[in-house]
Amino acid sequence: MDKKHTRRKKISDNAKATLLRWWIVGMCYFMIGFGTQAGGYTSPIDLIFFLGVGIGLVTIVVYNPIAYNVFDIVRGGEIVNHRYRNKKGWQRALQTLGDLGLSMLVVILVYLSYQNINLFLVGLLGLSPETVVVAGEPFGFATLYTLFYSAITGLTDKLRAIRTGSATVCK
């Protein structure tokens, strides 16, 4: 047999899809946080809103078509690409709303993480309460976003498995 057909993948498709998400989220943070007025306001509500909506829209328009058509994404031992591709119109609309909502939720969690890290460091170092020790930047934001996103989707996959597992037990 030919060697190129027997080689194993060095990097899994899940890792590639996660790296793509990390890069897209970092790019969105850079473009919105540093390239718009939302990044310069004193109130974080604008930045949180525009980041959540922006990342959600880029996920829907850019990430999902690339990731689900190029990579074999495995969750819970099952390839989930067919779940993405074989949806009816109303299911796709619900998924779009879910992606926007999930992006907003994850951005809020990342913001709260930054707030708590800064509050902890200000208290630990005895600095002024207005001091920002760890400022937002694309690499850290994208890393926290990807961690929270992975945790939430992992939890929802576990709940889906429990729901479908208990439904088959009840039959």
Coordinates of C-alpha atoms in Angstrom, one line a residue:
M1 CA 0.0 0.0 0.0
D2 CA 1.2 3.5 -0.7
K3 CA 2.7 5.4 2.2
K4 CA 0.6 8.5 1.8
H5 CA -2.6 6.5 2.3
T6 CA -1.4 4.8 5.5
R7 CA -0.2 8.0 7.3
R8 CA -2.1 9.1 10.3
K9 CA -3.3 12.6 10.8
K10 CA -0.9 14.6 12.9
I11 CA -3.5 17.2 14.0
S12 CA -7.1 16.2 14.5
D13 CA -9.9 18.0 12.7
N14 CA -11.4 19.0 16.0
A15 CA -8.1 20.8 16.9
K16 CA -8.0 22.5 13.4
A17 CA -11.6 23.6 13.9
T18 CA -10.9 24.9 17.4
L19 CA -7.8 26.8 16.1
L20 CA -9.9 28.3 13.3
R21 CA -12.5 29.5 15.9
W22 CA -9.7 30.9 18.0
W23 CA -8.3 32.8 15.1
I24 CA -11.7 34.2 14.0
V25 CA -12.6 35.3 17.5
G26 CA -9.2 37.0 17.9
M27 CA -9.7 38.7 14.6
C28 CA -13.1 39.9 15.6
Y29 CA -11.8 41.3 18.9
F30 CA -9.0 43.1 17.1
M31 CA -11.4 44.6 14.5
I32 CA -14.2 45.6 16.9
G33 CA -12.2 46.3 20.0
F34 CA -9.4 48.3 18.4
G35 CA -11.0 49.4 15.1
T36 CA -14.3 50.8 16.2
Q37 CA -15.6 53.4 18.7
A38 CA -17.0 50.6 20.9
G39 CA -13.6 49.7 22.1
G40 CA -12.9 53.2 23.4
Y41 CA -16.0 53.9 25.4
T42 CA -15.9 53.8 29.2
S43 CA -19.1 51.7 29.4
P44 CA -18.3 48.1 28.4
I45 CA -22.0 47.4 27.4
D46 CA -21.3 48.6 23.8
L47 CA -18.2 46.5 23.5
I48 CA -19.9 43.4 24.9
F49 CA -22.9 43.9 22.6
F50 CA -20.9 44.5 19.4
L51 CA -18.4 41.7 20.1
G52 CA -21.3 39.2 20.8
V53 CA -23.2 40.2 17.7
G54 CA -20.0 40.4 15.5
I55 CA -18.6 37.1 16.6
G56 CA -22.0 35.5 16.3
L57 CA -22.5 36.8 12.7
V58 CA -18.9 35.8 11.7
T59 CA -19.5 32.4 13.2
I60 CA -22.7 32.0 11.2
V61 CA -21.4 33.4 7.9
V62 CA -17.7 32.3 7.9
Y63 CA -16.9 29.7 10.6
N64 CA -19.8 27.3 10.3
P65 CA -19.7 26.8 6.5
I66 CA -15.9 26.3 6.6
A67 CA -15.7 24.1 9.7
Y68 CA -18.6 21.9 9.0
N69 CA -17.8 21.3 5.3
V70 CA -14.0 21.0 5.6
F71 CA -13.4 19.2 8.9
D72 CA -15.0 16.1 10.5
I73 CA -16.0 17.6 13.9
V74 CA -16.5 14.8 16.5
R75 CA -18.4 15.4 19.7
G76 CA -19.2 12.6 22.0
G77 CA -17.9 10.0 19.6
E78 CA -20.3 11.2 16.8
I79 CA -19.4 13.3 13.8
V80 CA -21.8 16.3 14.0
N81 CA -21.4 17.6 10.5
H82 CA -24.6 15.9 9.3
R83 CA -26.5 17.7 12.1
Y84 CA -25.4 21.0 10.7
R85 CA -25.9 20.2 7.0
N86 CA -29.2 18.4 7.2
K87 CA -31.4 21.0 8.8
K88 CA -34.7 22.3 7.7
G89 CA -35.2 26.1 7.3
W90 CA -36.8 26.6 10.7
Q91 CA -34.1 24.5 12.3
R92 CA -31.4 26.6 10.6
A93 CA -33.1 29.8 11.8
L94 CA -33.2 28.5 15.4
Q95 CA -29.5 27.5 15.1
T96 CA -28.7 31.1 13.9
L97 CA -30.4 32.6 16.9
G98 CA -28.7 30.0 19.1
D99 CA -25.3 30.9 17.7
L100 CA -25.9 34.6 18.3
G101 CA -27.1 33.9 21.8
L102 CA -24.2 31.6 22.6
S103 CA -21.8 34.2 21.3
M104 CA -23.3 36.9 23.5
L105 CA -23.2 34.6 26.6
V106 CA -19.6 33.6 26.0
V107 CA -18.6 37.2 25.5
I108 CA -20.3 38.1 28.8
L109 CA -18.4 35.3 30.6
V110 CA -15.1 36.4 29.1
Y111 CA -15.8 40.0 30.2
L112 CA -16.7 38.8 33.7
S113 CA -13.5 36.7 33.8
Y114 CA -11.4 39.8 32.9
Q115 CA -13.2 41.8 35.6
N116 CA -12.6 39.2 38.3
I117 CA -9.0 38.7 37.3
N118 CA -8.4 42.5 37.5
L119 CA -10.3 42.8 40.8
F120 CA -8.2 39.9 42.3
L121 CA -4.9 41.4 41.1
V122 CA -5.9 44.9 42.3
G123 CA -6.7 43.5 45.7
L124 CA -3.6 41.3 45.8
L125 CA -1.2 44.1 44.7
G126 CA -2.9 46.9 46.7
L127 CA -3.5 49.1 43.6
S128 CA -6.1 51.7 43.0
P129 CA -9.5 50.2 42.2
E130 CA -9.6 52.0 38.8
T131 CA -6.3 50.3 37.7
V132 CA -6.6 47.8 34.9
V133 CA -3.9 45.2 35.4
V134 CA -4.9 42.8 32.6
A135 CA -6.4 44.7 29.7
G136 CA -8.3 43.0 26.9
E137 CA -6.3 41.9 23.9
P138 CA -7.0 39.5 21.0
F139 CA -4.9 36.5 22.1
G140 CA -6.2 36.4 25.7
F141 CA -9.8 37.1 24.7
A142 CA -9.8 34.5 22.0
T143 CA -8.2 31.9 24.3
L144 CA -10.8 32.6 27.1
Y145 CA -13.6 32.6 24.5
T146 CA -12.5 29.3 23.0
L147 CA -12.3 27.7 26.5
F148 CA -15.7 28.9 27.6
Y149 CA -17.2 28.0 24.2
S150 CA -15.7 24.5 24.4
A151 CA -17.0 24.0 28.0
I152 CA -20.5 25.1 27.1
T153 CA -20.8 23.0 23.9
G154 CA -19.3 20.0 25.8
L155 CA -22.0 20.5 28.5
T156 CA -24.8 20.8 26.0
D157 CA -23.5 17.6 24.2
K158 CA -23.5 15.7 27.5
L159 CA -27.1 16.9 28.2
R160 CA -28.1 15.9 24.7
A161 CA -26.6 12.5 25.2
I162 CA -28.4 12.1 28.5
R163 CA -31.7 13.2 27.0
T164 CA -31.4 10.8 24.0
G165 CA -30.1 8.0 26.2
S166 CA -33.0 8.4 28.7
A167 CA -35.5 8.6 25.8
T168 CA -34.4 5.2 24.5
V169 CA -34.5 3.7 28.0
C170 CA -38.1 4.9 28.4
K171 CA -39.3 3.2 25.2

